[in-house]
Short mmCIF file of N, CA and C in Angstrom, two decimals:
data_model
loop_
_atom_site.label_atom_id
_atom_site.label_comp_id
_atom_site.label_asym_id
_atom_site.label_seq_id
_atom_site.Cartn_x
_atom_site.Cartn_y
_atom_site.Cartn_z
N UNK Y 1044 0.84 -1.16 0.00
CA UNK Y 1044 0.00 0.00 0.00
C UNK Y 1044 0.90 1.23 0.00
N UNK Y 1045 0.60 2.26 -1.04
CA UNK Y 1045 1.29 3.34 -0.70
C UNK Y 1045 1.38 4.43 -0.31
N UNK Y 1046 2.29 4.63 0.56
CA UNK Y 1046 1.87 5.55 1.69
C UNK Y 1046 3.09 6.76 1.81
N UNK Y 1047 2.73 8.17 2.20
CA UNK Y 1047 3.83 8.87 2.42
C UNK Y 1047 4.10 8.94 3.80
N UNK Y 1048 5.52 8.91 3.91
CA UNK Y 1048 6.35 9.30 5.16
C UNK Y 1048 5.34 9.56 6.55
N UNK Y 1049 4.67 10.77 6.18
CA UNK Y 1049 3.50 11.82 7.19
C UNK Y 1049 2.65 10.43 7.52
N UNK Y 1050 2.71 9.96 6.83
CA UNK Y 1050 1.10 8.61 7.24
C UNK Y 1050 1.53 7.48 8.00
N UNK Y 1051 2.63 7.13 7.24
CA UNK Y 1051 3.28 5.97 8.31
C UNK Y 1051 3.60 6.15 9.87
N UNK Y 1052 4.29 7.86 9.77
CA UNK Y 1052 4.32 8.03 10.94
C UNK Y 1052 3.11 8.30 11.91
N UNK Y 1053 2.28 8.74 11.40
CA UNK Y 1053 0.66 8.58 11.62
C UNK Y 1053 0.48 7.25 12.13
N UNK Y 1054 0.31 6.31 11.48
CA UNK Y 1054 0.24 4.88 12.05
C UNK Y 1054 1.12 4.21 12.83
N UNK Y 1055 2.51 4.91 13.01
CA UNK Y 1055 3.24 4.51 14.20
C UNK Y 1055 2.70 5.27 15.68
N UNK Y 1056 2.56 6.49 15.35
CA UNK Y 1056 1.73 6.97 16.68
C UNK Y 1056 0.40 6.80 16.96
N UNK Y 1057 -0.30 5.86 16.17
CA UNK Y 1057 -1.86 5.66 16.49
C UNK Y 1057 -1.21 4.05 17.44
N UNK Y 1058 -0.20 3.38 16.95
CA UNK Y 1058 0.14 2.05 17.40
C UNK Y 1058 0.86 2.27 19.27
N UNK Y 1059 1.90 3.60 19.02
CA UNK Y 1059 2.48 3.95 20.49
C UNK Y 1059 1.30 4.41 21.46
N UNK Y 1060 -0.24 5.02 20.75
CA UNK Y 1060 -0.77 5.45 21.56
C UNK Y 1060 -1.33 4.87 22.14
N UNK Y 1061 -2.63 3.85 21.25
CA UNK Y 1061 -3.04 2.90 21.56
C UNK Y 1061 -2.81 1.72 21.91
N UNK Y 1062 -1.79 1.09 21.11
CA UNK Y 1062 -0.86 -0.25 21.59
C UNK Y 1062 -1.42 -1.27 20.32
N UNK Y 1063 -1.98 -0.86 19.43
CA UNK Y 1063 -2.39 -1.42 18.23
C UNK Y 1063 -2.90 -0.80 16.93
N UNK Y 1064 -2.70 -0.80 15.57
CA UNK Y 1064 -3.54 -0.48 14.94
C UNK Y 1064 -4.27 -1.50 13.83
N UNK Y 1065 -5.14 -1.75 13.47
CA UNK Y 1065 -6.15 -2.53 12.47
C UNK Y 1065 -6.26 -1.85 11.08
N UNK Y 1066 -5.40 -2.34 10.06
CA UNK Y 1066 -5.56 -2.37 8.89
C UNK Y 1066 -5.57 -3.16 7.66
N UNK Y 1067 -6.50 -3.16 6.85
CA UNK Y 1067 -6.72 -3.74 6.29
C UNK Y 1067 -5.85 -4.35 4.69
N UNK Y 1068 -5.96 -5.43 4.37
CA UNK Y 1068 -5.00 -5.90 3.72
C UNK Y 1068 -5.54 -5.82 2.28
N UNK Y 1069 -3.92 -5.25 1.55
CA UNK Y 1069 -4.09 -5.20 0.25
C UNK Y 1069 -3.36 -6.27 -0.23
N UNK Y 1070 -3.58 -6.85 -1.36
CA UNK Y 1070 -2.31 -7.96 -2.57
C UNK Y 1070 -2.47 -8.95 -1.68
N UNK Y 1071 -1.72 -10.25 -2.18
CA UNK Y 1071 -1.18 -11.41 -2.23
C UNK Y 1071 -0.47 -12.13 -1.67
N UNK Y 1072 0.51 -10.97 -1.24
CA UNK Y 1072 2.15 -11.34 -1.14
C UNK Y 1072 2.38 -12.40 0.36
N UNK Y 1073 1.22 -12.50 1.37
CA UNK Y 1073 1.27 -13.09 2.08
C UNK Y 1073 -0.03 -14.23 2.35
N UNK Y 1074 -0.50 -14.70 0.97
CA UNK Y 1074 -1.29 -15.87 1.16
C UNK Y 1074 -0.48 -16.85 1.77
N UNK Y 1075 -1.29 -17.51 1.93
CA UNK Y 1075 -2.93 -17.81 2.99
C UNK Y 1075 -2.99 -17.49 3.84
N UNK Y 1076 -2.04 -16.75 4.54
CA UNK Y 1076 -2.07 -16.39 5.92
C UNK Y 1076 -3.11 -15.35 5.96
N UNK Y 1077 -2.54 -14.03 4.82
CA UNK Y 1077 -3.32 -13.22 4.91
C UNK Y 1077 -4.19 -12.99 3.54
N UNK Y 1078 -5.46 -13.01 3.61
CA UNK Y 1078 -6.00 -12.37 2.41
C UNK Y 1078 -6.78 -11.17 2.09
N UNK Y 1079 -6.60 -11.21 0.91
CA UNK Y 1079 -7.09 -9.15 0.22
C UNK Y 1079 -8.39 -9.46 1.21
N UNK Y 1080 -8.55 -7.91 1.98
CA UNK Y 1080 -9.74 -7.70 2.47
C UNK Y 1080 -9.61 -8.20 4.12
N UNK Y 1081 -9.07 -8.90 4.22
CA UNK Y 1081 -8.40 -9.49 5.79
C UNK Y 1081 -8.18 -7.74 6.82
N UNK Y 1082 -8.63 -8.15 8.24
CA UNK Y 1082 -8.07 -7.18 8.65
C UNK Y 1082 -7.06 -7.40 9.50
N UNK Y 1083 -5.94 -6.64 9.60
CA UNK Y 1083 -5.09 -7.12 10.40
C UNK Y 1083 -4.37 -6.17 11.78
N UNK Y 1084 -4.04 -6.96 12.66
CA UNK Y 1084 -3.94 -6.02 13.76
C UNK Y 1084 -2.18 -6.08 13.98
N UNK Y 1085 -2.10 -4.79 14.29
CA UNK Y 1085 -0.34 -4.48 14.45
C UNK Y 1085 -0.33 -3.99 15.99
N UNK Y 1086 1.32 -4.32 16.68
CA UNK Y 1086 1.42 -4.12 17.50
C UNK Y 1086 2.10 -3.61 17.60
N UNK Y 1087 2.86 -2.42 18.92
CA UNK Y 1087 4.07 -2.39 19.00
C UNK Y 1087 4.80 -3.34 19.03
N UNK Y 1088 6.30 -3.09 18.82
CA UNK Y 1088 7.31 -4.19 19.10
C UNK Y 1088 8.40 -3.82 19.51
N UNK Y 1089 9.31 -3.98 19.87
CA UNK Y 1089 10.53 -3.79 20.65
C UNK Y 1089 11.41 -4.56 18.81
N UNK Y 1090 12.14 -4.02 17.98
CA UNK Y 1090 13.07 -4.85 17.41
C UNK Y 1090 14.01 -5.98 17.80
N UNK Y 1091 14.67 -5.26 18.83
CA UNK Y 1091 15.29 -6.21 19.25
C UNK Y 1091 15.27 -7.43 19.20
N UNK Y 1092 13.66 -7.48 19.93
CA UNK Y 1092 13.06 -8.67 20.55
C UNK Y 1092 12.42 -9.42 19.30
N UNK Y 1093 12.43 -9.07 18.19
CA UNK Y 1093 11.86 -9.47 17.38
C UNK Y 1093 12.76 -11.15 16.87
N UNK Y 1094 11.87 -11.79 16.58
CA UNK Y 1094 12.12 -13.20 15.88
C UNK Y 1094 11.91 -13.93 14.81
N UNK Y 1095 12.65 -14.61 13.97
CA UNK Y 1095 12.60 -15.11 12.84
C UNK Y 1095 11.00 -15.52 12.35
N UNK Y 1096 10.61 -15.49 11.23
CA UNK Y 1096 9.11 -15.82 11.65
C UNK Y 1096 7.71 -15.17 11.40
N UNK Y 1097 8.01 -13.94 12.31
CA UNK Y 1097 7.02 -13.12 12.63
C UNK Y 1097 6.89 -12.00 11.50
N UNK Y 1098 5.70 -11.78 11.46
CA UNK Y 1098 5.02 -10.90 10.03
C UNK Y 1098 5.04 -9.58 10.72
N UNK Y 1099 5.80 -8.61 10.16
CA UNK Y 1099 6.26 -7.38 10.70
C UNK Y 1099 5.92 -6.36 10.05
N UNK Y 1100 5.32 -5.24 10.39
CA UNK Y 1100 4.24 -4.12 9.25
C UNK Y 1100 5.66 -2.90 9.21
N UNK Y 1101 6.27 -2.62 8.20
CA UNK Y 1101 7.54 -1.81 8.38
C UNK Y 1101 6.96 -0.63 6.51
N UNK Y 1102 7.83 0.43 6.79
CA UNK Y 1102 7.64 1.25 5.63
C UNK Y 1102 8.72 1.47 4.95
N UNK Y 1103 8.81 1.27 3.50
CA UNK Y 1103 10.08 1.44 2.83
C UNK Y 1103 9.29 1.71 1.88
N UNK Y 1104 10.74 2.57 1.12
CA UNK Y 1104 10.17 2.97 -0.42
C UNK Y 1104 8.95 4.06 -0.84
N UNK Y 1105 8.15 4.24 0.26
CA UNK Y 1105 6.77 4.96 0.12
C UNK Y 1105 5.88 3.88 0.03
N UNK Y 1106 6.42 2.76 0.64
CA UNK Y 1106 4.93 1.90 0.37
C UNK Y 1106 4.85 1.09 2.21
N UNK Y 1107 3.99 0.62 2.41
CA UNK Y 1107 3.27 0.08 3.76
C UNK Y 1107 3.37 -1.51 3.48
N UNK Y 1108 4.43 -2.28 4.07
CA UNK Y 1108 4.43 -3.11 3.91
C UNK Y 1108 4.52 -4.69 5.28
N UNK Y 1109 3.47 -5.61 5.10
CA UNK Y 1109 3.67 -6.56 6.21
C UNK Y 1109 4.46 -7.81 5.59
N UNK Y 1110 5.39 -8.15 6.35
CA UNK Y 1110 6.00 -9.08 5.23
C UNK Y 1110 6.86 -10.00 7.01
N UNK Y 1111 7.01 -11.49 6.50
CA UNK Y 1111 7.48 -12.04 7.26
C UNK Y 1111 9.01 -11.90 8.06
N UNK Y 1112 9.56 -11.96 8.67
CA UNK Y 1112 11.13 -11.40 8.95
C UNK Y 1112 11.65 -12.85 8.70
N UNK Y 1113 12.45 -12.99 7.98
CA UNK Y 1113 13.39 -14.08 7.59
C UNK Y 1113 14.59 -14.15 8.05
N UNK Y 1114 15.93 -12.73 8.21
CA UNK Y 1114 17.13 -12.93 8.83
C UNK Y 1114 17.25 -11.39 9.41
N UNK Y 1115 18.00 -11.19 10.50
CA UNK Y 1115 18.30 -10.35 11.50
C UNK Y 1115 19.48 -10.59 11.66
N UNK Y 1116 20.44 -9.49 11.42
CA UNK Y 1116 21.63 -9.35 11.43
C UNK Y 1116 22.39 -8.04 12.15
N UNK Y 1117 23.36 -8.01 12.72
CA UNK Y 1117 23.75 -6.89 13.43
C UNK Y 1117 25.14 -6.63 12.01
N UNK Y 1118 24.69 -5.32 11.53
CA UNK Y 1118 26.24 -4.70 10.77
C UNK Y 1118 26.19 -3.47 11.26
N UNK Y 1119 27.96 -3.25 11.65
CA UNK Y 1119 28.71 -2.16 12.26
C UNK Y 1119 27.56 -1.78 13.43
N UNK Y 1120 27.55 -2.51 14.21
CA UNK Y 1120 26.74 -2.37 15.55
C UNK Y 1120 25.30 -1.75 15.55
N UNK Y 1121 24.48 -1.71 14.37
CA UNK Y 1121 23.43 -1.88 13.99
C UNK Y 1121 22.21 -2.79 13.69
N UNK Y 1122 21.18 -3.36 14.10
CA UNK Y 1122 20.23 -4.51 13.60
C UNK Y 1122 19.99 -4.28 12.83
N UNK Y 1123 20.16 -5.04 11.55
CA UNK Y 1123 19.31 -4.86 10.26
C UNK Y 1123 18.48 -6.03 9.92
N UNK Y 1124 17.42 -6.34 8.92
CA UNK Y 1124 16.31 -7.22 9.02
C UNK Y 1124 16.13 -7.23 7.43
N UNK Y 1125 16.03 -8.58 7.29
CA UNK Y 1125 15.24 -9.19 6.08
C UNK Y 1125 13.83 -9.69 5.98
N UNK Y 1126 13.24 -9.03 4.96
CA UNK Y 1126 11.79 -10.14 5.17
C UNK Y 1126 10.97 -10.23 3.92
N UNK Y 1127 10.24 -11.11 3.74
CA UNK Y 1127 9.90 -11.68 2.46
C UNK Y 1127 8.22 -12.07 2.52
N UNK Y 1128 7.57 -11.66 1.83
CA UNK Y 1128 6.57 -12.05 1.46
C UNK Y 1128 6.39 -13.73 1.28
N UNK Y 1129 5.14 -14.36 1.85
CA UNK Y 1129 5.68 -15.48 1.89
C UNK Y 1129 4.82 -16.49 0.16
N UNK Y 1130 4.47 -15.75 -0.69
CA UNK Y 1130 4.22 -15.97 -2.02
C UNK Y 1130 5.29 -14.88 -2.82
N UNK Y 1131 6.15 -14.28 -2.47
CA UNK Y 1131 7.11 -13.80 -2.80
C UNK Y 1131 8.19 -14.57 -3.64
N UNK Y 1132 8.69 -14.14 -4.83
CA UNK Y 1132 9.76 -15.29 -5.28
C UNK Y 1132 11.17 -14.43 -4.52
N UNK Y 1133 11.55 -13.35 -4.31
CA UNK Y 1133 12.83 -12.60 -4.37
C UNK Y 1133 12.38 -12.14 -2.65
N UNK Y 1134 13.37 -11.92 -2.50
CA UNK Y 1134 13.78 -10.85 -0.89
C UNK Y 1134 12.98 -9.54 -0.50
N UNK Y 1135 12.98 -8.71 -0.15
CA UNK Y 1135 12.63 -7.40 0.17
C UNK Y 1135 13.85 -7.03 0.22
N UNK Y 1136 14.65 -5.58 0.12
CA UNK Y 1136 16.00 -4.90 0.65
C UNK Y 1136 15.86 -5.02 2.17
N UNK Y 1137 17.09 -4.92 2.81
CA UNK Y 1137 17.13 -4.76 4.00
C UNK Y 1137 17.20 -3.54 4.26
N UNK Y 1138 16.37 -3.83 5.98
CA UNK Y 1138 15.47 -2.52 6.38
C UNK Y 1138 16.06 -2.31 7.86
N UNK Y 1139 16.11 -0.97 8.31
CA UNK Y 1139 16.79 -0.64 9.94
C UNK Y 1139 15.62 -0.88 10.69
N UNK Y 1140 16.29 -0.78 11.64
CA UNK Y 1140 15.00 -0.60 12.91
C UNK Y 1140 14.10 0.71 12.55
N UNK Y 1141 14.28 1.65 12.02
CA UNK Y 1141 13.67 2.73 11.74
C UNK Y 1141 12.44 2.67 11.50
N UNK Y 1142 12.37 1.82 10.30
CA UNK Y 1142 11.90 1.12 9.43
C UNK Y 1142 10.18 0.45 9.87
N UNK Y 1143 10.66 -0.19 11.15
CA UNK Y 1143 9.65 -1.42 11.41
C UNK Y 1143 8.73 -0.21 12.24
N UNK Y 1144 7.37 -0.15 12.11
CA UNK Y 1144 6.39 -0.18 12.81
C UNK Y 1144 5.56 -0.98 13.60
N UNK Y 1145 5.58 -1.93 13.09
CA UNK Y 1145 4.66 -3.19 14.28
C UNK Y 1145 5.21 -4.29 13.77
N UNK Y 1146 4.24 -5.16 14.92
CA UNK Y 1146 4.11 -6.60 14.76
C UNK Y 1146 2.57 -7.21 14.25
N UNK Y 1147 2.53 -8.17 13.49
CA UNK Y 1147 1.38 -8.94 13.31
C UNK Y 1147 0.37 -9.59 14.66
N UNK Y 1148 -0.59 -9.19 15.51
CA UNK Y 1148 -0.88 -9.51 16.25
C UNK Y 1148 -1.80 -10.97 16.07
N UNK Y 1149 -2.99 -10.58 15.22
CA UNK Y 1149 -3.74 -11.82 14.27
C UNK Y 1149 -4.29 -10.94 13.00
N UNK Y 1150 -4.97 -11.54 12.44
CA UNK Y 1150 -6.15 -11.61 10.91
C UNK Y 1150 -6.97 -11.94 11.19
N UNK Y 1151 -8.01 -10.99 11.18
CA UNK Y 1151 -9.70 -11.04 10.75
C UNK Y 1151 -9.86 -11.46 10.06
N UNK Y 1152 -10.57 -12.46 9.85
CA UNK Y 1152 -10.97 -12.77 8.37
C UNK Y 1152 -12.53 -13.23 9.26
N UNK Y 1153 -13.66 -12.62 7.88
CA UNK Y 1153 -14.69 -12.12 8.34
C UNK Y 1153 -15.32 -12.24 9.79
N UNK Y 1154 -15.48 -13.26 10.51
CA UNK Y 1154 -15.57 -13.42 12.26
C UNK Y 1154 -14.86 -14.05 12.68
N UNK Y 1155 -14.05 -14.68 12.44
CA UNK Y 1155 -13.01 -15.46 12.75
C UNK Y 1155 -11.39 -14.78 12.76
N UNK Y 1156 -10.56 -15.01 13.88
CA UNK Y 1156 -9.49 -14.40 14.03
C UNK Y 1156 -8.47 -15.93 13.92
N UNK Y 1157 -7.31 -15.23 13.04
CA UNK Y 1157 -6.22 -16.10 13.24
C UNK Y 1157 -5.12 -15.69 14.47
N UNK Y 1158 -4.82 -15.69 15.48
CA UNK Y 1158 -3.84 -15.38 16.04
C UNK Y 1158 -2.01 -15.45 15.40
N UNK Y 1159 -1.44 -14.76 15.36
CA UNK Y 1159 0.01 -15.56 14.68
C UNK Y 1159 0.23 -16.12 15.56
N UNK Y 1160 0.55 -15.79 17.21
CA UNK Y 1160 1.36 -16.98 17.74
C UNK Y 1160 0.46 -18.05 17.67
N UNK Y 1161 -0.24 -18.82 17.09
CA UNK Y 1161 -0.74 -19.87 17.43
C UNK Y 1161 -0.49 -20.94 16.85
N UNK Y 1162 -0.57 -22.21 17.37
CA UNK Y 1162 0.45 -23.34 16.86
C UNK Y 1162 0.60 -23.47 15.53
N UNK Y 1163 -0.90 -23.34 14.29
CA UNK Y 1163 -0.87 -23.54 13.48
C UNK Y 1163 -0.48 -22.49 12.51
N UNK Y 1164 -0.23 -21.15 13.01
CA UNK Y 1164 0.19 -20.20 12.54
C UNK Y 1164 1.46 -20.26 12.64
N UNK Y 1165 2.10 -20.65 13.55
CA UNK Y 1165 3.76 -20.33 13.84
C UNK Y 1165 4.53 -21.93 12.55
N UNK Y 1166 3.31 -22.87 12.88
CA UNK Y 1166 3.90 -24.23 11.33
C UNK Y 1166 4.38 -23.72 10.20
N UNK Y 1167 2.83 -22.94 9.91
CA UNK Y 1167 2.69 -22.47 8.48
C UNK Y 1167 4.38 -21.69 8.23
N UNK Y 1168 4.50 -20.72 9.12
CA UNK Y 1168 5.87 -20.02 9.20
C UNK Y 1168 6.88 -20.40 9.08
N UNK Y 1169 7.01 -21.34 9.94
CA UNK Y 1169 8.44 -22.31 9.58
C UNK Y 1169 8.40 -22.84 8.43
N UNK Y 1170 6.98 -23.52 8.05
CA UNK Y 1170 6.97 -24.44 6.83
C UNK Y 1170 7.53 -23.48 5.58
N UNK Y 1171 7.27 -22.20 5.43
CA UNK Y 1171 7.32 -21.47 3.99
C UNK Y 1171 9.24 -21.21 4.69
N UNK Y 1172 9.97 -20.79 5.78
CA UNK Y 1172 10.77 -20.48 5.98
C UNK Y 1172 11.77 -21.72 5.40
N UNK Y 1173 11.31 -22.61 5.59
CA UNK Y 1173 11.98 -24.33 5.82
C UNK Y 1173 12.22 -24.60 4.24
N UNK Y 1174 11.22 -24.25 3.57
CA UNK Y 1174 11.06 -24.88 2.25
C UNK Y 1174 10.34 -23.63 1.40
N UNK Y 1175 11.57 -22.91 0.87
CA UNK Y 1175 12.17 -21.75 -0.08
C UNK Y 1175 10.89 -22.55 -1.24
N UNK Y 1176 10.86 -23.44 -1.66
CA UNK Y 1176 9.97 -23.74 -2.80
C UNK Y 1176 8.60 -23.85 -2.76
N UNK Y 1177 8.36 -23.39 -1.81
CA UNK Y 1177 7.13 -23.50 -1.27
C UNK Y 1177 6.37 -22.24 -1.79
N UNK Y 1178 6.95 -20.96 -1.59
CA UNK Y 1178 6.44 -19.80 -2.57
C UNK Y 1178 6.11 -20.01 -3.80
N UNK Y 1179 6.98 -20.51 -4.53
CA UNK Y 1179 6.88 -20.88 -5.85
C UNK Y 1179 5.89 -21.36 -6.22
N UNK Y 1180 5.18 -22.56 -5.35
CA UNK Y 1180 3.68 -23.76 -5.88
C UNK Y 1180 3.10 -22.53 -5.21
N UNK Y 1181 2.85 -21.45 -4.34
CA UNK Y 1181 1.75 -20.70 -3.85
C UNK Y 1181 1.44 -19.16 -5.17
N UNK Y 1182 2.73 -19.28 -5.91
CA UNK Y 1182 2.68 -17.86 -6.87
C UNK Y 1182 1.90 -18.43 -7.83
N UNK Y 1183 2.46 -19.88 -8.05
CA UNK Y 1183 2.24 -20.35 -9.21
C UNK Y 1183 0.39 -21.20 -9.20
N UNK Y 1184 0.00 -21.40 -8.22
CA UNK Y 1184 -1.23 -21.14 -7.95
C UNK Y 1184 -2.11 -19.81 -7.83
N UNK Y 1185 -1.62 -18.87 -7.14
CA UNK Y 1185 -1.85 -17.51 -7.38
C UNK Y 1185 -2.26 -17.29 -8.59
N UNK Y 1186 -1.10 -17.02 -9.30
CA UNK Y 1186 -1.55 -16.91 -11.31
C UNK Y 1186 -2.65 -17.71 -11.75
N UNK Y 1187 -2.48 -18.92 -11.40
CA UNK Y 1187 -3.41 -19.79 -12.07
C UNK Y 1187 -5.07 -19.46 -11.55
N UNK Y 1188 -4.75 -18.96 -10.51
CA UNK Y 1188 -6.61 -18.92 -9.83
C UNK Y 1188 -6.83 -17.57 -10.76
N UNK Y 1189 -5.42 -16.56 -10.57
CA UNK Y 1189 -6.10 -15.13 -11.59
C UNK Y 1189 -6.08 -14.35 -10.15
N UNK Y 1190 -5.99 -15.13 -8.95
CA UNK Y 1190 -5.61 -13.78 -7.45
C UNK Y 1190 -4.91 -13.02 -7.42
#
């Protein structure tokens, strides 16, 4: 979603104020977890504390993006973070702590909530982390449905 600078930071202080914000999901890039129209809830997060895994709502580029964190790395005494869409074929650039606005708390999907930490949510995670080819049969289904 694209967003300027002024807005993101907007949604970082609606998240410090309240301790969450609920927005709703655009694209693909994280089927099945998440789908177009899904609402999703962000949390604060501490970076630091952050872990391989977890679907992280961060802003780069001018665009609003939730995307899974894949590797966390410290260069020249800095954290920096990778993360990937998990129907994604390629990477995202790496992003600072600056960067990250929340955490994935769960997904609405119409009355029903997915939690992420929850057992079958945290599988799914490893499973796409575990097995790189796994995007690939989800894009390549993607195309084929026309999603």
């Amino acid at each position: 979603m694209s967003v300027k600078p002024v807005h993101a930071f907007a949604i970082q202080h609606v998240i410090n104020k309240k301790g969450f914000i609920d927005l709703p999901s655009l694209g693909t890039s994280m089927y099945p977890l998440i789908k177009q129209r899904d609402t999703c809830r962000f949390v604060s997060c501490r970076p630091d504390q952050l872990t391989k895994g977890e679907v992280l709502l961060f802003h780069l580029n001018g665009e609003l993006i939730g995307h899974r964190l894949i590797e966390k790395v410290e260069v020249e005494g800095k954290i920096v973070f990778q993360c990937k869409g998990d129907t994604n074929l390629g990477k995202d650039q790496w992003i600072m702590e600056k960067d990250i606005i929340g955490k994935l708390l769960y997904v609405k999907r119409r009355k029903r909530s997915i939690l992420a930490f929850d057992h079958l949510c945290k599988l799914w995670g490893w499973s796409v982390l575990s097995f790189p080819l796994m995007s690939s049969f989800l894009r390549f289904y993607l195309n084929k449905k026309g999603i």
